Coordinates of C-alpha atoms in Angstrom, one line a residue:
M298 CA 125.5 81.9 129.6
P299 CA 125.3 85.7 129.7
N300 CA 122.7 87.5 127.6
P301 CA 124.7 89.5 125.0
Y302 CA 121.9 92.1 124.7
S303 CA 122.0 92.8 128.5
E304 CA 125.8 93.0 128.2
I305 CA 125.8 95.9 125.7
F306 CA 123.3 97.9 127.7
R307 CA 125.5 97.8 130.7
A308 CA 127.7 100.5 129.1
P309 CA 126.7 104.0 130.4
G310 CA 124.3 105.9 128.4
T311 CA 123.3 103.1 125.9
K312 CA 119.8 102.6 127.2
G313 CA 119.1 106.3 126.9
F314 CA 120.3 107.0 123.4
A315 CA 118.9 103.6 122.1
A316 CA 115.4 104.5 123.4
A317 CA 115.5 108.0 122.1
G318 CA 116.8 106.9 118.8
F319 CA 113.9 104.4 118.4
V320 CA 111.3 107.1 119.0
A321 CA 113.2 109.6 116.7
R322 CA 113.3 107.1 113.8
L323 CA 109.6 106.2 113.8
P324 CA 109.0 109.0 111.2
I325 CA 111.1 107.0 108.7
A326 CA 108.1 104.6 108.4
M327 CA 105.3 106.9 109.4
A328 CA 105.9 110.0 107.2
P329 CA 105.7 108.6 103.7
I330 CA 102.6 106.6 104.2
G331 CA 101.2 109.3 106.6
I332 CA 101.4 111.8 103.8
V333 CA 99.5 109.5 101.5
A334 CA 96.8 108.7 104.1
M335 CA 96.4 112.4 105.0
L336 CA 96.2 113.9 101.5
S337 CA 94.1 111.1 100.0
Q338 CA 91.4 111.8 102.7
T339 CA 91.5 115.6 102.5
H340 CA 92.0 116.0 98.8
G341 CA 90.6 112.8 97.4
E342 CA 93.3 112.4 94.8
Y343 CA 95.8 109.6 95.2
W344 CA 98.1 110.9 92.5
L345 CA 98.6 114.1 94.5
A346 CA 99.2 112.1 97.7
G347 CA 101.6 109.8 96.0
A348 CA 103.5 112.7 94.3
V349 CA 103.9 114.7 97.5
S350 CA 105.1 111.6 99.4
A351 CA 107.5 110.6 96.6
T352 CA 108.9 114.2 96.6
Y353 CA 109.7 113.9 100.3
A354 CA 111.1 110.4 100.1
L355 CA 113.3 110.9 97.0
T356 CA 114.6 114.2 98.2
N357 CA 115.5 112.7 101.6
A358 CA 117.3 109.9 99.9
F359 CA 119.5 112.5 98.2
L360 CA 119.9 114.9 101.2
A361 CA 120.4 112.4 104.0
P362 CA 124.0 111.3 103.0
Q363 CA 125.0 114.9 102.5
I364 CA 123.7 115.8 106.0
S365 CA 125.5 112.8 107.4
R366 CA 128.7 113.9 105.8
L367 CA 128.4 117.2 107.6
I368 CA 127.7 115.3 110.8
D369 CA 131.0 113.3 110.4
R370 CA 132.9 116.6 110.0
L371 CA 131.1 118.9 112.5
G372 CA 129.4 116.6 115.0
Q373 CA 125.9 115.2 115.6
T374 CA 124.4 118.0 117.7
T375 CA 125.8 120.8 115.5
V376 CA 124.3 119.5 112.3
A377 CA 121.3 117.3 113.3
A378 CA 119.7 119.8 115.6
P379 CA 119.0 122.5 112.9
A380 CA 118.3 119.8 110.2
A381 CA 115.7 118.1 112.4
T382 CA 114.2 121.5 113.4
I383 CA 113.8 122.5 109.7
S384 CA 112.2 119.1 109.0
A385 CA 109.8 119.1 111.9
S386 CA 108.8 122.7 111.1
A387 CA 108.2 121.8 107.4
F388 CA 106.0 118.9 108.4
L389 CA 103.9 121.2 110.5
V390 CA 103.5 123.5 107.6
L391 CA 102.5 120.6 105.4
I392 CA 99.9 119.6 108.0
V393 CA 98.5 123.1 108.1
A394 CA 98.6 123.5 104.3
T395 CA 96.6 120.3 104.0
N396 CA 94.0 121.2 106.6
Q397 CA 93.5 124.7 105.2
H398 CA 93.6 123.6 101.6
W399 CA 96.5 126.0 100.7
P400 CA 97.7 126.0 97.1
V401 CA 99.1 122.7 95.9
W402 CA 102.6 124.1 95.5
T403 CA 102.8 124.7 99.2
L404 CA 102.4 120.9 99.7
F405 CA 105.4 120.1 97.5
A406 CA 107.5 123.0 98.9
S407 CA 107.0 121.8 102.5
A408 CA 107.7 118.2 101.5
L409 CA 111.0 119.3 100.0
L410 CA 112.0 121.1 103.2
A411 CA 110.9 118.2 105.4
A412 CA 113.4 116.0 103.6
T413 CA 116.2 117.6 105.7
M414 CA 115.4 114.9 108.4
P415 CA 118.7 113.5 109.4
S416 CA 119.4 109.7 109.4
I417 CA 118.8 108.7 113.0
P418 CA 119.6 105.0 112.5
A419 CA 123.1 106.1 111.2
M420 CA 123.7 108.3 114.1
V421 CA 122.6 105.6 116.6
R422 CA 125.0 103.1 115.0
A423 CA 127.8 105.6 115.1
R424 CA 127.3 105.9 118.9
W425 CA 127.4 102.1 119.3
T426 CA 130.6 102.0 117.2
G427 CA 132.2 104.7 119.4
I428 CA 131.5 102.5 122.4
F429 CA 132.2 99.0 121.1
R430 CA 134.7 99.6 118.2
D431 CA 136.6 96.4 117.5
Q432 CA 134.7 94.5 120.2
P433 CA 132.2 91.6 119.9
G434 CA 129.6 93.8 121.5
L435 CA 129.4 95.9 118.3
Y436 CA 128.0 93.0 116.3
T437 CA 125.3 92.5 119.0
A438 CA 124.5 96.2 119.0
F439 CA 124.1 96.2 115.2
A440 CA 121.8 93.2 115.5
F441 CA 119.7 95.0 118.0
E442 CA 119.5 98.1 115.7
S443 CA 118.4 95.9 112.8
V444 CA 115.7 94.4 114.9
A445 CA 114.7 97.9 116.0
D446 CA 114.4 98.9 112.3
E447 CA 112.1 96.0 111.7
L448 CA 109.9 97.1 114.6
V449 CA 109.8 100.6 113.2
Y450 CA 108.7 99.4 109.8
I451 CA 106.1 97.0 111.3
A452 CA 104.6 99.4 113.8
G453 CA 105.3 102.8 112.2
A454 CA 103.3 102.5 109.0
S455 CA 100.3 100.8 110.8
L456 CA 100.3 103.5 113.5
S457 CA 100.4 106.3 111.0
V458 CA 97.5 105.0 108.9
G459 CA 95.5 103.9 112.0
L460 CA 95.6 107.3 113.6
S461 CA 94.6 109.0 110.4
V462 CA 91.6 106.8 109.8
A463 CA 90.5 106.5 113.5
L464 CA 90.9 110.2 114.5
F465 CA 91.4 112.8 111.7
P466 CA 93.4 112.8 108.5
E467 CA 96.3 114.8 109.9
A468 CA 96.7 112.7 113.0
G469 CA 99.3 110.2 111.7
M470 CA 101.5 113.0 110.4
L471 CA 101.1 115.0 113.6
A472 CA 102.2 112.1 115.7
S473 CA 105.1 111.4 113.3
T474 CA 106.3 115.1 113.6
L475 CA 106.1 115.0 117.4
F476 CA 108.1 111.8 117.5
L477 CA 110.7 113.4 115.3
A478 CA 111.0 116.5 117.4
V479 CA 110.8 114.9 120.9
G480 CA 112.9 111.8 120.0
T481 CA 115.7 113.8 118.2
A482 CA 115.9 116.3 121.1
A483 CA 116.1 113.6 123.7
F484 CA 118.8 111.8 121.6
L485 CA 121.0 114.9 121.0
L486 CA 120.8 116.0 124.6
Q487 CA 122.7 112.9 125.6
R488 CA 126.1 114.4 124.8
S489 CA 128.2 111.9 126.8
T490 CA 127.7 109.2 124.1
E491 CA 128.1 111.5 121.1
P492 CA 131.0 110.2 119.0
R493 CA 134.2 112.2 119.1
L494 CA 135.2 114.0 115.9
E495 CA 138.1 112.3 114.1
P496 CA 141.1 114.6 113.4
S497 CA 140.9 113.7 109.8
A498 CA 137.2 114.6 109.6
E499 CA 137.8 118.3 109.1
R500 CA 140.0 117.5 106.1
A501 CA 137.7 115.1 104.4
T502 CA 136.0 116.8 101.5
G503 CA 135.0 113.8 99.3
S504 CA 132.1 111.4 99.8
A505 CA 132.1 107.9 101.3
I506 CA 130.2 106.7 98.2
R507 CA 133.5 107.0 96.3
L508 CA 134.9 104.1 98.3
R509 CA 134.5 100.7 96.6
P510 CA 133.1 98.8 99.7
V511 CA 130.4 101.4 100.1
Q512 CA 129.5 101.2 96.5
I513 CA 129.3 97.4 96.6
I514 CA 127.2 97.2 99.8
T515 CA 124.9 100.0 98.7
L516 CA 124.2 98.4 95.3
A517 CA 123.6 95.0 96.9
L518 CA 121.1 96.5 99.4
I519 CA 119.4 98.5 96.6
F520 CA 118.5 95.1 95.2
V521 CA 117.4 93.9 98.6
G522 CA 115.2 96.9 98.9
V523 CA 113.6 95.9 95.6
I524 CA 112.8 92.5 97.1
F525 CA 111.1 94.2 100.1
A526 CA 108.8 96.3 98.0
T527 CA 108.1 93.5 95.5
A528 CA 107.0 91.2 98.3
E529 CA 104.6 93.8 99.6
V530 CA 103.1 94.7 96.2
S531 CA 102.8 91.1 95.0
T532 CA 101.3 90.0 98.3
V533 CA 98.6 92.6 98.1
A534 CA 97.9 91.7 94.5
M535 CA 97.9 87.9 95.1
T536 CA 95.6 88.0 98.2
K537 CA 93.2 90.2 96.3
E538 CA 93.3 87.8 93.3
L539 CA 92.7 84.8 95.7
G540 CA 89.6 86.6 97.1
Q541 CA 91.2 87.3 100.6
P542 CA 92.4 90.9 100.4
G543 CA 92.3 91.2 104.2
A544 CA 95.0 88.6 104.5
A545 CA 97.6 90.9 102.9
S546 CA 98.5 92.7 106.2
L547 CA 98.9 89.4 108.0
V548 CA 101.2 87.9 105.3
I549 CA 103.3 91.1 105.2
G550 CA 103.6 91.0 109.0
V551 CA 104.8 87.3 108.8
Y552 CA 107.5 88.5 106.3
A553 CA 108.8 91.0 108.9
L554 CA 108.4 88.4 111.7
G555 CA 110.8 86.0 110.1
S556 CA 113.5 88.6 109.8
F557 CA 112.8 89.8 113.3
I558 CA 113.2 86.4 114.9
V559 CA 116.4 85.5 113.1
G560 CA 117.9 88.9 113.8
I561 CA 117.5 88.4 117.5
I562 CA 119.1 84.9 117.4
V563 CA 122.0 85.9 115.1
G564 CA 122.8 88.9 117.3
G565 CA 123.4 86.6 120.2
L566 CA 125.9 84.4 118.5
N567 CA 129.6 84.8 118.6
L568 CA 130.4 84.2 114.9
T569 CA 134.0 84.1 113.8
M570 CA 133.5 83.7 110.0
P571 CA 135.0 86.7 108.0
L572 CA 132.3 89.3 107.3
P573 CA 132.7 89.3 103.5
R574 CA 132.0 85.5 103.4
R575 CA 129.2 86.0 105.9
M576 CA 127.7 88.6 103.6
L577 CA 127.9 86.3 100.6
I578 CA 126.2 83.5 102.5
S579 CA 123.4 85.8 103.7
V580 CA 122.6 87.1 100.2
A581 CA 122.8 83.6 98.8
A582 CA 120.2 82.6 101.4
I583 CA 118.0 85.5 100.3
A584 CA 118.3 84.4 96.6
L585 CA 117.5 80.8 97.4
T586 CA 114.5 81.6 99.6
T587 CA 112.9 83.8 96.9
L588 CA 112.5 80.8 94.7
P589 CA 109.6 79.1 96.7
L590 CA 107.6 82.3 96.2
L591 CA 107.1 81.3 92.6
L592 CA 105.2 78.2 93.8
A593 CA 102.7 79.9 96.1
D594 CA 99.2 79.5 94.9
T595 CA 97.2 79.8 98.1
V596 CA 97.2 82.3 100.9
L597 CA 98.6 79.7 103.3
M598 CA 101.4 78.8 100.9
L599 CA 102.0 82.5 100.3
A600 CA 102.4 83.1 104.1
I601 CA 104.8 80.2 104.5
T602 CA 107.0 81.1 101.6
V603 CA 107.0 84.8 102.5
F604 CA 108.1 83.9 106.1
I605 CA 110.9 81.7 104.7
S606 CA 111.9 84.6 102.4
G607 CA 112.3 87.0 105.3
L608 CA 114.6 84.8 107.3
A609 CA 117.9 86.0 105.8
I610 CA 117.1 89.7 105.7
S611 CA 118.3 90.7 109.2
P612 CA 121.6 88.7 109.0
T613 CA 122.3 90.5 105.7
F614 CA 121.7 93.9 107.3
I615 CA 123.7 93.1 110.4
T616 CA 126.6 92.0 108.3
A617 CA 126.4 94.9 105.9
F618 CA 126.6 97.5 108.6
G619 CA 129.5 95.5 110.2
L620 CA 131.3 95.7 106.9
I621 CA 130.8 99.4 106.7
E622 CA 132.2 99.8 110.2
R623 CA 135.3 97.8 109.3
R624 CA 136.0 99.1 105.9
V625 CA 135.0 102.8 105.9
P626 CA 137.4 105.4 107.5
E627 CA 136.2 106.5 110.9
A628 CA 135.8 110.0 109.7
M629 CA 133.2 108.9 107.2
L630 CA 131.3 106.4 109.2
T631 CA 127.9 108.1 109.6
E632 CA 127.8 109.0 105.9
G633 CA 128.8 105.4 104.9
I634 CA 126.0 103.9 107.0
T635 CA 123.5 106.5 105.6
W636 CA 124.4 105.6 102.0
V637 CA 123.6 101.9 102.7
M638 CA 120.2 102.9 104.3
T639 CA 119.5 105.2 101.4
G640 CA 120.2 102.3 99.0
I641 CA 117.5 100.3 100.7
G642 CA 115.0 103.1 100.3
I643 CA 115.9 103.6 96.6
G644 CA 115.5 99.9 96.1
M645 CA 112.0 100.0 97.7
A646 CA 110.9 102.8 95.4
L647 CA 112.2 101.1 92.3
G648 CA 110.8 97.8 93.4
A649 CA 107.3 99.2 94.0
F650 CA 107.3 100.6 90.5
A651 CA 108.8 97.5 88.8
A652 CA 106.5 95.1 90.6
G653 CA 103.5 97.2 90.0
W654 CA 104.2 97.3 86.3
V655 CA 104.8 93.5 86.1
V656 CA 101.6 92.7 88.1
D657 CA 99.5 95.0 85.9
T658 CA 101.0 93.5 82.7
F659 CA 101.5 89.8 83.6
G660 CA 99.3 89.1 86.6
A661 CA 99.7 89.1 90.4
H662 CA 101.9 86.0 90.8
S663 CA 104.4 87.3 88.2
G664 CA 105.5 90.0 90.6
F665 CA 107.7 87.6 92.5
F666 CA 109.9 87.1 89.4
V667 CA 111.1 90.7 90.2
S668 CA 112.1 89.4 93.7
V669 CA 114.0 86.5 92.2
A670 CA 115.8 88.7 89.7
A671 CA 116.8 91.3 92.3
A672 CA 117.9 88.6 94.8
F673 CA 120.3 87.0 92.3
A674 CA 121.5 90.5 91.2
S675 CA 122.4 91.2 94.9
L676 CA 124.2 87.8 95.1
L677 CA 126.3 88.6 92.0
T678 CA 127.2 92.0 93.3
V679 CA 128.5 90.7 96.6
L680 CA 130.2 87.8 94.8
A681 CA 132.0 90.1 92.4
G682 CA 133.0 92.4 95.3
Q683 CA 134.5 89.9 97.7
K684 CA 138.0 91.1 97.1
S685 CA 137.1 94.7 97.8
L686 CA 135.1 93.8 100.9
A687 CA 138.0 91.9 102.4
G688 CA 140.8 93.6 104.3
G689 CA 141.1 96.3 106.9
R690 CA 139.8 99.8 107.2
Q691 CA 140.4 102.0 104.1
E692 CA 142.3 105.2 104.3
I693 CA 140.6 108.4 103.2
P694 CA 141.6 108.6 99.5
R695 CA 144.1 111.4 98.6
N696 CA 141.7 113.1 96.2
T697 CA 139.1 113.5 98.9
L698 CA 141.3 115.6 101.1
A699 CA 141.4 119.3 101.1
Q700 CA 144.8 120.4 99.9
P701 CA 146.7 122.6 102.3
A702 CA 147.4 126.2 101.4
E703 CA 150.8 126.8 99.7

């Protein structure tokens, strides 16, 4: 039986842009925690470190879809090259400002500018779509990218903090900036796989978020992002309460491991079930597997239930991006993917806040009630949106087209 992963990499140029895209996306995980690690060591104030990191993350969540909309209209190289240059330059300014103890406003200003970092995962998936559109290989490619995202989040945060602690406070951010600059340059230089511009792209003036399928999937994955953050916050709180705080990183790693393993397996399957139904089953599995978290009362039970909870994450992501590819107009693909990824990030920010408040107010174990509530909210969202998620690719709505001159 042929290996589906080796099959997709037989297409010319795929190995090159996939490798470059992996390097270029490492800052997604490295930058937010790297800012915290850097500033908390140099300035000794966690509120400042968290505020600057949040400024970057929330601004990027707003700007990334707008940048991706321009990419859909003008092309990856035309837009992403200057956006990544501004972002990398601003990160360098942030590093220097931290090292030289420049005024606090310079930290926030550079974080704002650094938020122009384009969505590399969306651009990579757009290239896969251009090569394997309407072919089984696209599902495998999306599975591979979901697994790559898992690796980024597993390795990126640990690498960023590890460098800052082992070498010097700015080391993690410096490495993150180099990965962004070198990885993005290597990715954009591979012009042969850059998606062609759709004729309708120049006329599209509205946003992909106005399309009902994008709204449904983005909202569903906001709730999934809440589950992510809640699992991490609650795990840290529970292991500390149980007297084994060092076990937190192991348990969180097990959570990602479950998603990683299932993602590899699912990507190799030739599934024929309609994507909307597959999405419904995936989020239903997420909802059901959050329930055992409420019963965990030892570190071992916590690790087992967290592993089980992570099993359905990758299939949900793979299916969500598959639905975006099928339902969003080709001229809005990069933006549509970016909105979904932004939804995950927004959910993680909201989840960290909500879980933190619940843990502080009701105790460490109570944080998992946030996971359960978010999981069933995601399930209800997908269930209610089954009709909108079904069908073929949508046309660009009339009111999102520039009107021709009279």
